[in-house]
Coordinates of C-alpha atoms and ligand atoms in Angstrom, one line a residue:
M1 CA 153.0 153.8 46.3
S2 CA 155.2 153.9 43.4
T3 CA 156.2 151.4 40.7
I4 CA 159.4 152.0 38.8
V5 CA 160.3 149.8 35.8
F6 CA 163.7 149.4 34.3
I7 CA 163.6 148.7 30.6
S8 CA 166.2 148.5 27.8
P9 CA 166.5 146.2 24.9
K10 CA 170.1 146.3 25.1
G11 CA 171.7 143.5 27.2
G12 CA 174.2 144.8 29.7
A13 CA 172.9 148.4 29.6
G14 CA 173.0 148.3 33.4
K15 CA 169.4 147.7 34.4
T16 CA 169.9 145.1 37.0
T17 CA 172.8 147.2 38.6
A18 CA 170.8 150.5 38.6
A19 CA 167.7 148.5 39.9
L20 CA 169.6 147.0 42.8
I21 CA 171.3 150.3 43.7
L22 CA 168.0 152.0 43.7
A23 CA 166.2 149.4 45.6
T24 CA 168.9 149.2 48.4
Q25 CA 169.1 152.9 48.6
L26 CA 165.4 153.4 49.1
T27 CA 165.3 150.6 51.8
R28 CA 167.0 153.1 54.1
A29 CA 163.6 155.1 54.3
V30 CA 160.9 152.8 53.1
A31 CA 160.1 149.1 52.5
V32 CA 160.7 147.9 48.8
T33 CA 159.8 145.0 46.7
I34 CA 162.0 144.3 43.7
I35 CA 160.4 142.2 41.1
D36 CA 163.3 140.1 39.5
A37 CA 161.6 139.3 36.2
D38 CA 164.7 138.4 34.4
P39 CA 164.6 134.5 33.9
N40 CA 168.3 134.3 35.1
R41 CA 167.2 135.8 38.4
P42 CA 170.1 137.8 39.0
I43 CA 168.6 139.8 42.1
A44 CA 167.5 136.6 43.6
A45 CA 171.0 135.1 43.4
W46 CA 172.4 138.4 44.9
A47 CA 169.9 137.9 47.9
S48 CA 170.8 134.4 48.5
A49 CA 173.7 135.2 50.5
G50 CA 171.4 136.5 53.0
K51 CA 172.6 140.0 53.3
A52 CA 169.6 141.8 51.8
P53 CA 168.1 144.6 54.0
K54 CA 165.2 143.2 56.1
N55 CA 162.7 145.6 54.5
L56 CA 163.6 144.3 51.0
T57 CA 161.2 141.8 49.6
I58 CA 162.4 139.9 46.4
V59 CA 159.9 138.3 44.1
S60 CA 161.7 135.9 41.7
D61 CA 158.8 134.0 40.1
A62 CA 157.6 136.8 37.9
D63 CA 156.9 136.0 34.2
E64 CA 154.7 137.2 31.2
E65 CA 151.7 135.2 32.6
N66 CA 151.8 136.7 36.2
I67 CA 153.7 140.0 35.9
L68 CA 150.5 142.2 36.4
E69 CA 149.3 140.3 39.4
R70 CA 152.9 140.2 40.9
I71 CA 153.1 144.1 40.5
E72 CA 149.7 144.7 42.1
D73 CA 150.3 142.3 45.1
A74 CA 153.7 144.0 45.8
A75 CA 152.2 147.4 45.5
K76 CA 149.7 146.4 48.3
R77 CA 152.5 145.3 50.6
T78 CA 155.4 148.0 50.1
P79 CA 155.2 151.6 49.2
M80 CA 157.9 151.1 46.5
V81 CA 158.1 148.4 43.8
I82 CA 160.9 148.2 41.4
V83 CA 160.8 145.8 38.4
D84 CA 164.0 144.5 36.7
L85 CA 163.4 142.9 33.3
E86 CA 165.5 141.0 30.9
G87 CA 166.9 142.8 27.8
T88 CA 164.7 141.6 25.0
A89 CA 161.8 143.6 24.2
A90 CA 158.8 141.5 24.7
K91 CA 155.2 141.4 26.0
I92 CA 156.4 141.4 29.7
V93 CA 158.0 144.7 29.1
L94 CA 154.7 146.2 27.7
L95 CA 152.9 144.9 30.7
A96 CA 155.1 146.0 33.2
V97 CA 155.3 149.6 31.6
S98 CA 151.6 149.6 31.8
Q99 CA 151.9 149.7 35.5
A100 CA 154.7 152.0 35.9
D101 CA 154.6 155.4 37.8
L102 CA 158.2 155.9 36.2
V103 CA 160.2 154.1 33.5
I104 CA 164.0 154.1 33.7
V105 CA 165.9 153.4 30.5
P106 CA 169.6 152.8 31.5
T107 CA 171.9 153.5 28.5
Q108 CA 175.5 153.5 28.0
G109 CA 177.5 156.1 26.1
S110 CA 177.9 154.7 22.7
Q111 CA 175.8 155.4 19.7
L112 CA 174.7 151.9 19.3
D113 CA 173.4 152.0 22.9
A114 CA 171.6 155.3 22.2
E115 CA 169.9 153.6 19.2
Q116 CA 168.8 150.6 21.4
A117 CA 167.4 153.1 23.8
S118 CA 165.1 154.6 21.3
R119 CA 163.8 151.2 20.9
A120 CA 162.8 151.3 24.4
L121 CA 161.2 154.7 23.9
K122 CA 159.1 153.0 21.1
V123 CA 157.9 150.5 23.7
I124 CA 156.8 153.4 26.0
R125 CA 155.1 155.0 23.0
Q126 CA 153.1 151.7 22.1
Q127 CA 152.0 151.5 25.7
E128 CA 150.8 155.0 25.9
K129 CA 148.9 154.5 22.6
M130 CA 147.4 151.3 24.1
S131 CA 146.4 152.9 27.4
G132 CA 145.8 156.5 26.5
R133 CA 148.0 157.7 29.3
A134 CA 151.2 159.4 29.5
V135 CA 153.9 157.3 31.0
K136 CA 156.6 159.2 33.0
Y137 CA 160.1 158.0 31.8
S138 CA 163.8 159.1 31.8
V139 CA 167.1 157.9 30.3
L140 CA 169.8 157.1 32.8
L141 CA 173.4 157.4 31.5
T142 CA 175.3 154.4 32.9
R143 CA 178.8 153.2 33.4
T144 CA 180.0 156.9 32.6
N145 CA 183.7 157.9 33.3
P146 CA 183.4 160.4 36.2
A147 CA 186.6 162.3 35.1
I148 CA 186.1 162.4 31.3
R149 CA 183.1 163.5 29.3
T150 CA 183.7 161.7 25.9
R151 CA 182.6 163.5 22.6
T152 CA 180.4 160.5 21.8
M153 CA 178.7 160.9 25.2
A154 CA 178.2 164.7 24.7
H155 CA 176.8 163.9 21.2
I156 CA 174.3 161.4 22.4
E157 CA 173.2 163.7 25.2
R158 CA 172.6 166.5 22.7
G159 CA 170.8 164.1 20.6
L160 CA 168.4 162.8 23.2
M161 CA 168.0 166.3 24.7
G162 CA 167.2 167.7 21.2
A163 CA 164.5 165.1 20.7
G164 CA 162.8 166.1 24.1
V165 CA 163.9 162.9 25.8
P166 CA 164.3 163.5 29.5
I167 CA 167.6 162.4 31.0
F168 CA 168.6 162.1 34.7
D169 CA 171.0 164.8 36.0
T170 CA 172.7 162.1 37.7
E171 CA 174.7 159.4 35.8
L172 CA 175.6 156.1 37.3
H173 CA 179.5 156.2 37.0
E174 CA 181.6 153.2 36.2
R175 CA 182.6 152.1 39.6
E176 CA 184.3 148.8 41.0
A177 CA 181.8 149.1 44.0
F178 CA 178.7 148.6 41.7
R179 CA 180.3 145.4 40.5
A180 CA 181.4 144.4 44.1
M181 CA 177.7 144.5 45.2
F182 CA 177.2 141.5 43.0
S183 CA 180.5 139.6 43.5
F184 CA 180.2 140.0 47.4
R185 CA 176.4 139.8 47.4
R186 CA 176.1 142.8 49.7
T187 CA 174.7 146.3 49.8
L188 CA 177.0 149.2 49.1
A189 CA 176.8 150.0 52.9
D190 CA 177.8 146.6 53.8
L191 CA 180.9 146.6 51.5
N192 CA 184.4 147.1 53.0
S193 CA 186.0 150.3 52.0
A194 CA 189.3 148.5 52.6
E195 CA 188.6 146.0 49.8
V196 CA 186.6 148.1 47.3
G197 CA 188.0 151.3 45.8
N198 CA 186.2 154.7 45.8
L199 CA 183.3 153.2 47.9
E200 CA 182.2 156.5 49.3
K201 CA 182.1 158.1 45.8
A202 CA 179.9 155.1 44.8
M203 CA 177.7 155.6 47.6
A204 CA 177.4 159.3 47.1
N205 CA 176.5 158.5 43.5
A206 CA 173.8 155.9 44.5
E207 CA 172.2 158.4 47.0
A208 CA 172.1 161.2 44.3
F209 CA 170.4 158.8 41.9
A210 CA 167.8 157.7 44.4
L211 CA 167.1 161.4 45.5
E212 CA 166.4 162.3 42.0
V213 CA 164.1 159.2 41.3
V214 CA 162.2 160.2 44.4
D215 CA 162.0 163.8 43.1
Q216 CA 160.7 162.7 39.7
L217 CA 158.1 160.5 41.2
S218 CA 156.8 163.5 43.3
S219 CA 157.0 165.9 40.4
K220 CA 153.7 166.6 38.9
R221 CA 155.4 167.1 35.6
G222 CA 154.8 164.1 33.5
N223 CA 156.3 163.6 30.0
A224 CA 153.6 164.5 27.6
T225 CA 154.4 161.4 25.5
A226 CA 157.5 159.8 24.2
P227 CA 158.4 162.2 21.5
A228 CA 158.1 161.1 18.0
A229 CA 161.4 162.5 17.1
A230 CA 163.1 160.3 19.7
V231 CA 161.4 157.4 18.5
E232 CA 162.4 158.0 15.0
M233 CA 166.1 157.9 16.1
A234 CA 166.1 154.1 16.0
Ligands
ATP301 N1 177.7 151.6 36.9 C1 178.6 150.5 36.8 N2 179.8 150.3 37.1 C2 180.5 149.2 36.9 N3 180.1 148.1 36.4 C3 178.8 148.1 35.9 C4 178.0 149.3 36.1 N4 176.6 149.1 35.6 C5 176.8 147.7 35.1 N5 178.0 147.1 35.3 C6 178.5 145.9 34.9 O1 178.1 145.6 33.5 C7 177.5 144.4 33.3 C8 176.0 144.5 32.9 O2 175.3 145.1 33.9 P1 173.9 144.6 34.2 O3 173.8 143.2 34.5 O4 173.4 145.7 35.4 O5 173.1 145.0 32.9 P2 171.6 144.6 32.4 O6 171.1 145.8 31.7 O7 170.9 144.3 33.5 O8 172.0 143.3 31.5 P3 170.8 142.2 30.9 O9 170.2 142.8 29.9 O10 171.7 141.0 30.6 O11 169.9 142.0 32.1 C9 177.6 143.7 34.6 O12 178.9 143.0 34.6 C10 177.8 144.8 35.7 O13 178.5 144.5 36.8
MG302 MG1 169.7 142.5 34.0

């Protein structure tokens, strides 16, 4: 079983979108629980249309008090557990990170976003200190332009890599289909390509992301610790 936790103190970084993309992709192979720990319950709202895959369980009553219990229970029921948290760094983030096999830090391509991402790395480092165990984590660049690599993005990537921060090879591109999942409350596979532009490209992007997550989970290589240099970027 694996627990994957999405964190980023920056609101709108793409946590919920990436978490839902990953969860729905993984359900093609295994049963998944998604713990919607954002008090706004965006995943529960998405599932309320009744179009969620049968092997996707949504837990929507998680809070600071019960998050450890909810993750533990979910891990007993399904091989994959995904936790989506609200933006603000708080105790619940530390608690969820303490249970993670992989922490994903979604980040958009601006300097401000990158600085916020290093706040997330601080949380990982804090948790590592508290628990004495290394936490596997990786930054996920989100909402990137599939056609153009901006200078800012290249600069941010160099900064992260130079500081030894792992970054997913796969980026989640800015795609109408990823927004449409929420507006139509469907999985990518259930969207209509006549209504949603570039659906196939979005699906290929989602699949590449899920495959890379599975690959990271199975790789023995853990990050030693969140590098101090990266944390100092904040
Ligand atoms: N790859 C993407 N392509 C297109 N739109 C995206 C993408 N990722 C996120 N968005 C849009 O950006 C907005 C914020 O995304 P999302 O809700 O996933 O961020 P979040 O980090 O979960 O935010 P919060 O901190 O408020 O929980 C949403 O309107 C979403 O539809
Ligand atoms: Mg969210």
